């Protein structure tokens, strides 16, 4: 399933990641989806803090590592998401975590 990186129902732009683990890794064939108010096809994508794709699609498969953010008119920028190109990575579920939650970590290589 899709996992938002900000609270469900919040009136903000959300960056969803599939598979739902962070940090994401290129060898998982990561798909990012930008959700927010505004016109479909009006998504602006940022990579490593620089505008990277203006009037881009709402969803795409990541081809290069970096830190991604999306922006939808009316709701502003999403939280950033790192996509790594590492051989070994410690991941946690891509969901909102609250103090006291039990979390399963996974080490993958």
Tab-separated table of C-alpha atoms in Angstrom:
chain	number	residue	atom	x	y	z
A	1	UNK	CA	0.000	0.000	0.000
A	2	UNK	CA	0.862	3.659	-0.302
A	3	UNK	CA	2.299	5.371	2.727
A	4	UNK	CA	2.019	9.139	3.282
A	5	UNK	CA	4.928	10.925	4.918
A	6	UNK	CA	2.618	13.439	6.592
A	7	UNK	CA	-0.534	12.891	8.682
A	8	UNK	CA	-3.569	11.562	6.848
A	9	UNK	CA	-6.128	14.239	6.134
A	10	UNK	CA	-3.698	17.127	6.519
A	11	UNK	CA	-4.196	19.873	3.951
A	12	UNK	CA	-0.625	19.648	2.753
A	13	UNK	CA	1.154	18.111	-0.185
A	14	UNK	CA	2.098	14.511	0.521
A	15	UNK	CA	4.889	12.496	-1.058
A	16	UNK	CA	3.984	8.802	-1.202
A	17	UNK	CA	6.617	6.114	-1.693
A	18	UNK	CA	6.284	2.566	-3.000
A	19	UNK	CA	7.599	0.204	-1.731
A	20	UNK	CA	6.710	1.828	1.611
A	21	UNK	CA	10.152	1.869	3.287
A	22	UNK	CA	12.546	4.739	4.047
A	23	UNK	CA	15.125	5.571	3.115
A	24	UNK	CA	14.171	4.290	-0.318
A	25	UNK	CA	16.786	2.525	-2.438
A	26	UNK	CA	17.120	2.623	-6.225
A	27	UNK	CA	17.324	-1.149	-6.601
A	28	UNK	CA	13.747	-1.396	-5.264
A	29	UNK	CA	12.414	0.427	-8.360
A	30	UNK	CA	10.981	3.247	-6.245
A	31	UNK	CA	7.825	5.028	-7.382
A	32	UNK	CA	7.006	8.462	-5.972
A	33	UNK	CA	3.498	9.934	-6.057
A	34	UNK	CA	2.693	13.548	-5.232
A	35	UNK	CA	-0.734	14.146	-3.679
A	36	UNK	CA	-2.281	17.524	-3.027
A	37	UNK	CA	-4.863	19.994	-4.169
A	38	UNK	CA	-4.624	21.705	-7.518
A	39	UNK	CA	-4.590	20.775	-11.158
A	40	UNK	CA	-3.411	17.356	-12.282
A	41	UNK	CA	-0.164	17.757	-14.215
A	42	UNK	CA	0.754	20.911	-12.302
A	43	UNK	CA	3.265	19.131	-10.071
A	44	UNK	CA	6.720	20.648	-9.683
A	45	UNK	CA	9.455	18.237	-8.628
A	46	UNK	CA	12.657	19.219	-6.849
A	47	UNK	CA	15.795	17.113	-6.635
A	48	UNK	CA	18.556	17.965	-4.171
A	49	UNK	CA	16.967	21.364	-3.493
A	50	UNK	CA	16.833	22.441	-7.156
A	51	UNK	CA	13.776	22.635	-9.386
A	52	UNK	CA	14.072	19.528	-11.531
A	53	UNK	CA	10.764	18.946	-13.364
A	54	UNK	CA	8.135	21.633	-13.819
A	55	UNK	CA	4.579	20.675	-14.806
A	56	UNK	CA	5.555	17.065	-14.323
A	57	UNK	CA	3.353	14.041	-13.718
A	58	UNK	CA	1.949	13.215	-10.298
A	59	UNK	CA	3.753	9.856	-10.314
A	60	UNK	CA	7.057	8.539	-11.670
A	61	UNK	CA	9.682	5.846	-11.139
A	62	UNK	CA	12.959	7.198	-9.754
A	63	UNK	CA	16.029	6.709	-11.967
A	64	UNK	CA	18.750	8.462	-9.930
A	65	UNK	CA	19.515	8.808	-6.247
A	66	UNK	CA	18.906	12.105	-4.464
A	67	UNK	CA	16.531	13.960	-2.182
A	68	UNK	CA	13.111	14.541	-3.759
A	69	UNK	CA	10.348	17.008	-2.926
A	70	UNK	CA	7.178	17.833	-4.833
A	71	UNK	CA	5.003	20.941	-4.866
A	72	UNK	CA	1.332	21.237	-5.766
A	73	UNK	CA	-0.362	24.620	-6.187
A	74	UNK	CA	-2.551	25.374	-3.186
A	75	UNK	CA	-0.865	23.081	-0.676
A	76	UNK	CA	2.839	23.903	-1.007
A	77	UNK	CA	5.889	21.642	-0.839
A	78	UNK	CA	5.930	18.107	0.507
A	79	UNK	CA	8.359	16.739	3.065
A	80	UNK	CA	11.621	15.595	1.458
A	81	UNK	CA	12.359	11.956	0.700
A	82	UNK	CA	15.831	10.458	0.183
A	83	UNK	CA	16.438	7.795	-2.438
A	84	UNK	CA	19.791	6.094	-1.942
A	85	UNK	CA	22.019	4.042	-4.202
A	86	UNK	CA	23.658	2.058	-1.397
A	87	UNK	CA	24.501	-1.629	-1.197
A	88	UNK	CA	23.441	-1.915	2.467
A	89	UNK	CA	20.646	0.103	4.083
A	90	UNK	CA	18.690	0.142	7.359
A	91	UNK	CA	15.032	0.897	6.625
A	92	UNK	CA	11.893	1.647	8.597
A	93	UNK	CA	8.249	1.770	7.464
A	94	UNK	CA	7.295	4.933	5.591
A	95	UNK	CA	4.479	6.057	7.858
A	96	UNK	CA	3.870	8.619	10.538
A	97	UNK	CA	5.418	7.387	13.765
A	98	UNK	CA	4.308	8.445	17.229
A	99	UNK	CA	6.182	8.094	20.490
A	100	UNK	CA	5.585	4.637	21.899
A	101	UNK	CA	4.916	2.982	18.538
A	102	UNK	CA	6.508	-0.400	17.915
A	103	UNK	CA	8.613	-0.205	14.762
A	104	UNK	CA	10.120	-2.998	12.674
A	105	UNK	CA	13.489	-2.100	11.181
A	106	UNK	CA	15.012	-4.048	8.352
A	107	UNK	CA	18.603	-4.289	7.188
A	108	UNK	CA	18.857	-4.990	3.465
A	109	UNK	CA	21.680	-5.515	1.034
